[in-house]
Amino acid sequence: MFTSESVSEGHPDKICDQISDAVLDAHLKLDPDSHVACETLVTTNFCLLAGEVKSHAEVNYENVARETVKSIGYDIPDLGFHFLENTYRIRIHSQSPDIDHGVVDNEGAGDQGLMFGFACSETDALMPYPIQLAHRLLEKLRESRRAGELPWARPDAKSQVTVEYNGYQPVAIDEILLSVHHAPDAHTPDMAEDVLKKVIQPVLGGCCPSLPWNGNLLFNPSGRFAIGGPHGDAGLTGRKIIVDTYGGTGRHGGGAFSGKDPTKVDRSAAYMARHIAKNIVSAGIAERCEIQLAYAIGRSDPVSVMVETFGTEKVKDVGEVEKAVREIFPLRPYRIIEYLGLKRPIFSRTSSFGHFGREPEKEGHFSWEKTDRAEELASRLL
């Protein structure tokens, strides 16, 4: 059995991720060369933004935060968090010139660190099944809530999915857990029935591959969830890094993504590592692949590159795969930025429902999910 969780866009930590990425996008829209590191904290009727910025853009941070909070759904009275009633505090200052020198003049990484990317053949999106299903359940919950089909539902929610495996192959869904913030007068059995019919069944019906589910559902297992959002629990940017990536499958470098411009390799190199791993699996070179990239601040070339295929590779020498990765994919930070088109305001869309396993879009969102190098890899290695 393996379990992964996701959280909705109204979860306190995810509110912070979305505000931080909205600040980043606001700067990139006006100045594509902006350097941004923005952190957010929320609690009852309060929102704090802090960080460092180098940009020619003038951004009204309070307006960005208010509009983000409103778009999430915190425009309902008496939730203890409302886009108009909150107190907003801004503590954003200029970026350190020492960091700026290493990044701009030397075209180096904005910090040291190690990043992992992962892909596997469990789903059409080449993502682990538990996290992919956990995300899609909450996306459908948001869709149903916004459509008025769940009038009792509030923006805060969590999902958890347990999947039975035979080796690396998922064979059945063992349990689905959903906790949904609700109106105080809502009746639990009615809510559970609504969620089953309007969220779970539609998602499972369209899930690829379709796995059997024994019907084991835990809905609001603590009994009530009438106090939620930042009024129920404080939130911070970057506290959901496993939700953002692979749900606990594979390793994690430890760095968060949201609020960071792409010169921070925590973000850009993690995206590239996912892109490489996905192309390797898409090419049929392996059924499971993990990439590690490591960098030193101010240095342009990676300190190390690792390819792990867990014995699922279709080639005799995994070292040849690593050699191909180094020669086919740009691994210097500024080349990654150019290759993936990361100077555009595309990051707010990433800050809820996962940074990976999403469909790449014409506007440049989720460019790292493209498998456009798979054919080249296959022709070289297979």
PDB file of N, CA and C in Angstrom, residues 168-239:
ATOM      1  N   TYR A 168       5.919  -2.377  -8.879  1.00  0.00           N
ATOM      2  CA  TYR A 168       5.707  -0.982  -9.267  1.00  0.00           C
ATOM      3  C   TYR A 168       4.358  -0.788  -9.956  1.00  0.00           C
ATOM      4  N   GLN A 169       3.530  -1.815 -10.025  1.00  0.00           N
ATOM      5  CA  GLN A 169       2.276  -1.737 -10.769  1.00  0.00           C
ATOM      6  C   GLN A 169       1.090  -1.497  -9.829  1.00  0.00           C
ATOM      7  N   PRO A 170       0.366  -0.362  -9.961  1.00  0.00           N
ATOM      8  CA  PRO A 170      -0.835  -0.156  -9.145  1.00  0.00           C
ATOM      9  C   PRO A 170      -1.945  -1.110  -9.597  1.00  0.00           C
ATOM     10  N   VAL A 171      -2.599  -1.756  -8.626  1.00  0.00           N
ATOM     11  CA  VAL A 171      -3.616  -2.753  -8.985  1.00  0.00           C
ATOM     12  C   VAL A 171      -4.997  -2.420  -8.442  1.00  0.00           C
ATOM     13  N   ALA A 172      -5.103  -1.600  -7.392  1.00  0.00           N
ATOM     14  CA  ALA A 172      -6.408  -1.280  -6.825  1.00  0.00           C
ATOM     15  C   ALA A 172      -6.310  -0.046  -5.948  1.00  0.00           C
ATOM     16  N   ILE A 173      -7.439   0.672  -5.836  1.00  0.00           N
ATOM     17  CA  ILE A 173      -7.557   1.791  -4.899  1.00  0.00           C
ATOM     18  C   ILE A 173      -8.115   1.232  -3.603  1.00  0.00           C
ATOM     19  N   ASP A 174      -7.365   1.355  -2.531  1.00  0.00           N
ATOM     20  CA  ASP A 174      -7.790   0.769  -1.261  1.00  0.00           C
ATOM     21  C   ASP A 174      -8.679   1.716  -0.471  1.00  0.00           C
ATOM     22  N   GLU A 175      -8.358   3.025  -0.485  1.00  0.00           N
ATOM     23  CA  GLU A 175      -9.129   3.959   0.340  1.00  0.00           C
ATOM     24  C   GLU A 175      -9.006   5.368  -0.212  1.00  0.00           C
ATOM     25  N   ILE A 176     -10.103   6.106  -0.133  1.00  0.00           N
ATOM     26  CA  ILE A 176     -10.113   7.528  -0.476  1.00  0.00           C
ATOM     27  C   ILE A 176     -10.565   8.304   0.757  1.00  0.00           C
ATOM     28  N   LEU A 177      -9.813   9.327   1.100  1.00  0.00           N
ATOM     29  CA  LEU A 177     -10.156  10.185   2.233  1.00  0.00           C
ATOM     30  C   LEU A 177     -10.343  11.605   1.723  1.00  0.00           C
ATOM     31  N   LEU A 178     -11.444  12.229   2.095  1.00  0.00           N
ATOM     32  CA  LEU A 178     -11.700  13.626   1.752  1.00  0.00           C
ATOM     33  C   LEU A 178     -12.158  14.378   2.997  1.00  0.00           C
ATOM     34  N   SER A 179     -11.489  15.471   3.279  1.00  0.00           N
ATOM     35  CA  SER A 179     -11.909  16.375   4.350  1.00  0.00           C
ATOM     36  C   SER A 179     -12.246  17.707   3.700  1.00  0.00           C
ATOM     37  N   VAL A 180     -13.483  18.167   3.874  1.00  0.00           N
ATOM     38  CA  VAL A 180     -13.954  19.361   3.188  1.00  0.00           C
ATOM     39  C   VAL A 180     -14.533  20.341   4.202  1.00  0.00           C
ATOM     40  N   HIS A 181     -13.997  21.540   4.226  1.00  0.00           N
ATOM     41  CA  HIS A 181     -14.527  22.636   5.037  1.00  0.00           C
ATOM     42  C   HIS A 181     -15.975  22.903   4.629  1.00  0.00           C
ATOM     43  N   HIS A 182     -16.874  23.029   5.605  1.00  0.00           N
ATOM     44  CA  HIS A 182     -18.294  23.097   5.267  1.00  0.00           C
ATOM     45  C   HIS A 182     -19.034  24.139   6.101  1.00  0.00           C
ATOM     46  N   ALA A 183     -20.230  24.488   5.646  1.00  0.00           N
ATOM     47  CA  ALA A 183     -21.105  25.397   6.389  1.00  0.00           C
ATOM     48  C   ALA A 183     -21.490  24.754   7.719  1.00  0.00           C
ATOM     49  N   PRO A 184     -21.675  25.564   8.775  1.00  0.00           N
ATOM     50  CA  PRO A 184     -21.933  25.006  10.108  1.00  0.00           C
ATOM     51  C   PRO A 184     -23.177  24.126  10.192  1.00  0.00           C
ATOM     52  N   ASP A 185     -24.184  24.392   9.364  1.00  0.00           N
ATOM     53  CA  ASP A 185     -25.440  23.636   9.460  1.00  0.00           C
ATOM     54  C   ASP A 185     -25.507  22.451   8.504  1.00  0.00           C
ATOM     55  N   ALA A 186     -24.404  22.139   7.838  1.00  0.00           N
ATOM     56  CA  ALA A 186     -24.406  21.035   6.872  1.00  0.00           C
ATOM     57  C   ALA A 186     -24.456  19.692   7.598  1.00  0.00           C
ATOM     58  N   HIS A 187     -25.107  18.694   6.951  1.00  0.00           N
ATOM     59  CA  HIS A 187     -25.307  17.366   7.527  1.00  0.00           C
ATOM     60  C   HIS A 187     -24.308  16.401   6.890  1.00  0.00           C
ATOM     61  N   THR A 188     -23.510  15.737   7.714  1.00  0.00           N
ATOM     62  CA  THR A 188     -22.407  14.911   7.214  1.00  0.00           C
ATOM     63  C   THR A 188     -22.839  13.840   6.218  1.00  0.00           C
ATOM     64  N   PRO A 189     -23.873  13.027   6.481  1.00  0.00           N
ATOM     65  CA  PRO A 189     -24.252  12.005   5.487  1.00  0.00           C
ATOM     66  C   PRO A 189     -24.634  12.600   4.131  1.00  0.00           C
ATOM     67  N   ASP A 190     -25.306  13.751   4.141  1.00  0.00           N
ATOM     68  CA  ASP A 190     -25.670  14.395   2.874  1.00  0.00           C
ATOM     69  C   ASP A 190     -24.438  14.880   2.129  1.00  0.00           C
ATOM     70  N   MET A 191     -23.476  15.444   2.863  1.00  0.00           N
ATOM     71  CA  MET A 191     -22.236  15.915   2.236  1.00  0.00           C
ATOM     72  C   MET A 191     -21.469  14.745   1.630  1.00  0.00           C
ATOM     73  N   ALA A 192     -21.379  13.651   2.362  1.00  0.00           N
ATOM     74  CA  ALA A 192     -20.655  12.484   1.866  1.00  0.00           C
ATOM     75  C   ALA A 192     -21.295  11.947   0.591  1.00  0.00           C
ATOM     76  N   GLU A 193     -22.613  11.929   0.535  1.00  0.00           N
ATOM     77  CA  GLU A 193     -23.325  11.458  -0.655  1.00  0.00           C
ATOM     78  C   GLU A 193     -23.075  12.403  -1.833  1.00  0.00           C
ATOM     79  N   ASP A 194     -23.106  13.706  -1.563  1.00  0.00           N
ATOM     80  CA  ASP A 194     -22.807  14.695  -2.610  1.00  0.00           C
ATOM     81  C   ASP A 194     -21.412  14.481  -3.190  1.00  0.00           C
ATOM     82  N   VAL A 195     -20.439  14.315  -2.306  1.00  0.00           N
ATOM     83  CA  VAL A 195     -19.054  14.156  -2.744  1.00  0.00           C
ATOM     84  C   VAL A 195     -18.876  12.874  -3.553  1.00  0.00           C
ATOM     85  N   LEU A 196     -19.529  11.809  -3.122  1.00  0.00           N
ATOM     86  CA  LEU A 196     -19.434  10.543  -3.838  1.00  0.00           C
ATOM     87  C   LEU A 196     -19.971  10.671  -5.260  1.00  0.00           C
ATOM     88  N   LYS A 197     -21.152  11.281  -5.404  1.00  0.00           N
ATOM     89  CA  LYS A 197     -21.812  11.351  -6.704  1.00  0.00           C
ATOM     90  C   LYS A 197     -21.225  12.424  -7.622  1.00  0.00           C
ATOM     91  N   LYS A 198     -20.842  13.560  -7.037  1.00  0.00           N
ATOM     92  CA  LYS A 198     -20.459  14.703  -7.864  1.00  0.00           C
ATOM     93  C   LYS A 198     -18.953  14.902  -8.002  1.00  0.00           C
ATOM     94  N   VAL A 199     -18.187  14.171  -7.194  1.00  0.00           N
ATOM     95  CA  VAL A 199     -16.734  14.323  -7.258  1.00  0.00           C
ATOM     96  C   VAL A 199     -16.054  12.990  -7.548  1.00  0.00           C
ATOM     97  N   ILE A 200     -16.206  12.038  -6.644  1.00  0.00           N
ATOM     98  CA  ILE A 200     -15.430  10.799  -6.736  1.00  0.00           C
ATOM     99  C   ILE A 200     -15.807   9.968  -7.957  1.00  0.00           C
ATOM    100  N   GLN A 201     -17.092   9.696  -8.134  1.00  0.00           N
ATOM    101  CA  GLN A 201     -17.503   8.835  -9.248  1.00  0.00           C
ATOM    102  C   GLN A 201     -17.143   9.424 -10.614  1.00  0.00           C
ATOM    103  N   PRO A 202     -17.363  10.723 -10.858  1.00  0.00           N
ATOM    104  CA  PRO A 202     -16.939  11.282 -12.150  1.00  0.00           C
ATOM    105  C   PRO A 202     -15.432  11.200 -12.386  1.00  0.00           C
ATOM    106  N   VAL A 203     -14.636  11.425 -11.337  1.00  0.00           N
ATOM    107  CA  VAL A 203     -13.180  11.372 -11.498  1.00  0.00           C
ATOM    108  C   VAL A 203     -12.718   9.945 -11.767  1.00  0.00           C
ATOM    109  N   LEU A 204     -13.226   8.990 -11.002  1.00  0.00           N
ATOM    110  CA  LEU A 204     -12.823   7.602 -11.211  1.00  0.00           C
ATOM    111  C   LEU A 204     -13.272   7.100 -12.574  1.00  0.00           C
ATOM    112  N   GLY A 205     -14.407   7.586 -13.046  1.00  0.00           N
ATOM    113  CA  GLY A 205     -14.903   7.169 -14.359  1.00  0.00           C
ATOM    114  C   GLY A 205     -14.024   7.636 -15.502  1.00  0.00           C
ATOM    115  N   GLY A 206     -13.311   8.744 -15.291  1.00  0.00           N
ATOM    116  CA  GLY A 206     -12.456   9.266 -16.351  1.00  0.00           C
ATOM    117  C   GLY A 206     -10.983   9.094 -16.077  1.00  0.00           C
ATOM    118  N   CYS A 207     -10.634   8.325 -15.044  1.00  0.00           N
ATOM    119  CA  CYS A 207      -9.236   8.176 -14.646  1.00  0.00           C
ATOM    120  C   CYS A 207      -8.558   7.104 -15.497  1.00  0.00           C
ATOM    121  N   CYS A 208      -7.348   7.367 -15.907  1.00  0.00           N
ATOM    122  CA  CYS A 208      -6.572   6.413 -16.709  1.00  0.00           C
ATOM    123  C   CYS A 208      -5.257   6.088 -16.014  1.00  0.00           C
ATOM    124  N   PRO A 209      -4.956   4.798 -15.795  1.00  0.00           N
ATOM    125  CA  PRO A 209      -5.864   3.674 -16.031  1.00  0.00           C
ATOM    126  C   PRO A 209      -6.932   3.582 -14.943  1.00  0.00           C
ATOM    127  N   SER A 210      -8.029   2.927 -15.265  1.00  0.00           N
ATOM    128  CA  SER A 210      -9.103   2.748 -14.294  1.00  0.00           C
ATOM    129  C   SER A 210      -8.756   1.581 -13.374  1.00  0.00           C
ATOM    130  N   LEU A 211      -8.756   1.844 -12.067  1.00  0.00           N
ATOM    131  CA  LEU A 211      -8.466   0.794 -11.097  1.00  0.00           C
ATOM    132  C   LEU A 211      -9.715   0.489 -10.279  1.00  0.00           C
ATOM    133  N   PRO A 212      -9.882  -0.760  -9.850  1.00  0.00           N
ATOM    134  CA  PRO A 212     -11.024  -1.088  -8.990  1.00  0.00           C
ATOM    135  C   PRO A 212     -10.910  -0.391  -7.635  1.00  0.00           C
ATOM    136  N   TRP A 213     -12.045   0.026  -7.109  1.00  0.00           N
ATOM    137  CA  TRP A 213     -12.113   0.664  -5.786  1.00  0.00           C
ATOM    138  C   TRP A 213     -13.149  -0.067  -4.963  1.00  0.00           C
ATOM    139  N   ASN A 214     -12.795  -0.400  -3.736  1.00  0.00           N
ATOM    140  CA  ASN A 214     -13.703  -1.164  -2.870  1.00  0.00           C
ATOM    141  C   ASN A 214     -14.777  -0.312  -2.218  1.00  0.00           C
ATOM    142  N   GLY A 215     -14.817   0.976  -2.523  1.00  0.00           N
ATOM    143  CA  GLY A 215     -15.828   1.870  -1.951  1.00  0.00           C
ATOM    144  C   GLY A 215     -15.486   2.399  -0.579  1.00  0.00           C
ATOM    145  N   ASN A 216     -14.291   2.097  -0.088  1.00  0.00           N
ATOM    146  CA  ASN A 216     -13.886   2.544   1.243  1.00  0.00           C
ATOM    147  C   ASN A 216     -13.602   4.049   1.208  1.00  0.00           C
ATOM    148  N   LEU A 217     -14.518   4.836   1.778  1.00  0.00           N
ATOM    149  CA  LEU A 217     -14.417   6.296   1.784  1.00  0.00           C
ATOM    150  C   LEU A 217     -14.443   6.813   3.210  1.00  0.00           C
ATOM    151  N   LEU A 218     -13.460   7.619   3.543  1.00  0.00           N
ATOM    152  CA  LEU A 218     -13.460   8.356   4.808  1.00  0.00           C
ATOM    153  C   LEU A 218     -13.763   9.808   4.482  1.00  0.00           C
ATOM    154  N   PHE A 219     -14.905  10.310   4.954  1.00  0.00           N
ATOM    155  CA  PHE A 219     -15.268  11.699   4.693  1.00  0.00           C
ATOM    156  C   PHE A 219     -15.323  12.452   6.014  1.00  0.00           C
ATOM    157  N   ASN A 220     -14.556  13.530   6.098  1.00  0.00           N
ATOM    158  CA  ASN A 220     -14.452  14.324   7.330  1.00  0.00           C
ATOM    159  C   ASN A 220     -14.369  13.416   8.560  1.00  0.00           C
ATOM    160  N   PRO A 221     -13.312  12.602   8.646  1.00  0.00           N
ATOM    161  CA  PRO A 221     -13.241  11.582   9.690  1.00  0.00           C
ATOM    162  C   PRO A 221     -13.233  12.124  11.112  1.00  0.00           C
ATOM    163  N   SER A 222     -12.895  13.403  11.310  1.00  0.00           N
ATOM    164  CA  SER A 222     -12.939  13.956  12.668  1.00  0.00           C
ATOM    165  C   SER A 222     -14.359  14.312  13.092  1.00  0.00           C
ATOM    166  N   GLY A 223     -15.315  14.263  12.159  1.00  0.00           N
ATOM    167  CA  GLY A 223     -16.714  14.541  12.486  1.00  0.00           C
ATOM    168  C   GLY A 223     -17.210  15.846  11.910  1.00  0.00           C
ATOM    169  N   ARG A 224     -16.507  16.958  12.225  1.00  0.00           N
ATOM    170  CA  ARG A 224     -16.890  18.270  11.712  1.00  0.00           C
ATOM    171  C   ARG A 224     -15.665  19.018  11.220  1.00  0.00           C
ATOM    172  N   PHE A 225     -15.907  19.867  10.224  1.00  0.00           N
ATOM    173  CA  PHE A 225     -14.844  20.713   9.672  1.00  0.00           C
ATOM    174  C   PHE A 225     -15.471  22.071   9.347  1.00  0.00           C
ATOM    175  N   ALA A 226     -16.139  22.655  10.367  1.00  0.00           N
ATOM    176  CA  ALA A 226     -16.850  23.916  10.171  1.00  0.00           C
ATOM    177  C   ALA A 226     -15.933  25.123  10.322  1.00  0.00           C
ATOM    178  N   ILE A 227     -14.794  24.949  10.988  1.00  0.00           N
ATOM    179  CA  ILE A 227     -13.795  26.011  11.113  1.00  0.00           C
ATOM    180  C   ILE A 227     -12.600  25.609  10.274  1.00  0.00           C
ATOM    181  N   GLY A 228     -12.349  26.345   9.214  1.00  0.00           N
ATOM    182  CA  GLY A 228     -11.268  25.977   8.300  1.00  0.00           C
ATOM    183  C   GLY A 228     -10.550  27.187   7.759  1.00  0.00           C
ATOM    184  N   GLY A 229      -9.730  26.963   6.742  1.00  0.00           N
ATOM    185  CA  GLY A 229      -8.947  28.051   6.165  1.00  0.00           C
ATOM    186  C   GLY A 229      -7.980  28.632   7.176  1.00  0.00           C
ATOM    187  N   PRO A 230      -7.483  29.831   6.957  1.00  0.00           N
ATOM    188  CA  PRO A 230      -6.514  30.450   7.871  1.00  0.00           C
ATOM    189  C   PRO A 230      -7.066  30.700   9.276  1.00  0.00           C
ATOM    190  N   HIS A 231      -8.400  30.731   9.426  1.00  0.00           N
ATOM    191  CA  HIS A 231      -8.979  30.888  10.756  1.00  0.00           C
ATOM    192  C   HIS A 231      -8.795  29.617  11.580  1.00  0.00           C
ATOM    193  N   GLY A 232      -8.682  28.477  10.908  1.00  0.00           N
ATOM    194  CA  GLY A 232      -8.505  27.210  11.615  1.00  0.00           C
ATOM    195  C   GLY A 232      -7.051  26.816  11.776  1.00  0.00           C
ATOM    196  N   ASP A 233      -6.187  27.319  10.891  1.00  0.00           N
ATOM    197  CA  ASP A 233      -4.778  26.928  10.915  1.00  0.00           C
ATOM    198  C   ASP A 233      -3.971  27.951  10.128  1.00  0.00           C
ATOM    199  N   ALA A 234      -2.891  28.443  10.697  1.00  0.00           N
ATOM    200  CA  ALA A 234      -2.030  29.390   9.985  1.00  0.00           C
ATOM    201  C   ALA A 234      -1.384  28.719   8.777  1.00  0.00           C
ATOM    202  N   GLY A 235      -1.047  29.523   7.769  1.00  0.00           N
ATOM    203  CA  GLY A 235      -0.424  28.992   6.566  1.00  0.00           C
ATOM    204  C   GLY A 235       0.869  29.710   6.236  1.00  0.00           C
ATOM    205  N   LEU A 236       1.767  29.018   5.537  1.00  0.00           N
ATOM    206  CA  LEU A 236       3.043  29.579   5.105  1.00  0.00           C
ATOM    207  C   LEU A 236       3.367  29.103   3.698  1.00  0.00           C
ATOM    208  N   THR A 237       4.051  29.925   2.941  1.00  0.00           N
ATOM    209  CA  THR A 237       4.552  29.513   1.632  1.00  0.00           C
ATOM    210  C   THR A 237       5.539  28.358   1.793  1.00  0.00           C
ATOM    211  N   GLY A 238       5.433  27.374   0.906  1.00  0.00           N
ATOM    212  CA  GLY A 238       6.449  26.332   0.813  1.00  0.00           C
ATOM    213  C   GLY A 238       6.322  25.184   1.782  1.00  0.00           C
ATOM    214  N   ARG A 239       5.160  25.040   2.430  1.00  0.00           N
ATOM    215  CA  ARG A 239       5.011  23.936   3.380  1.00  0.00           C
ATOM    216  C   ARG A 239       4.369  22.687   2.764  1.00  0.00           C
TER     217      ARG A 239
END
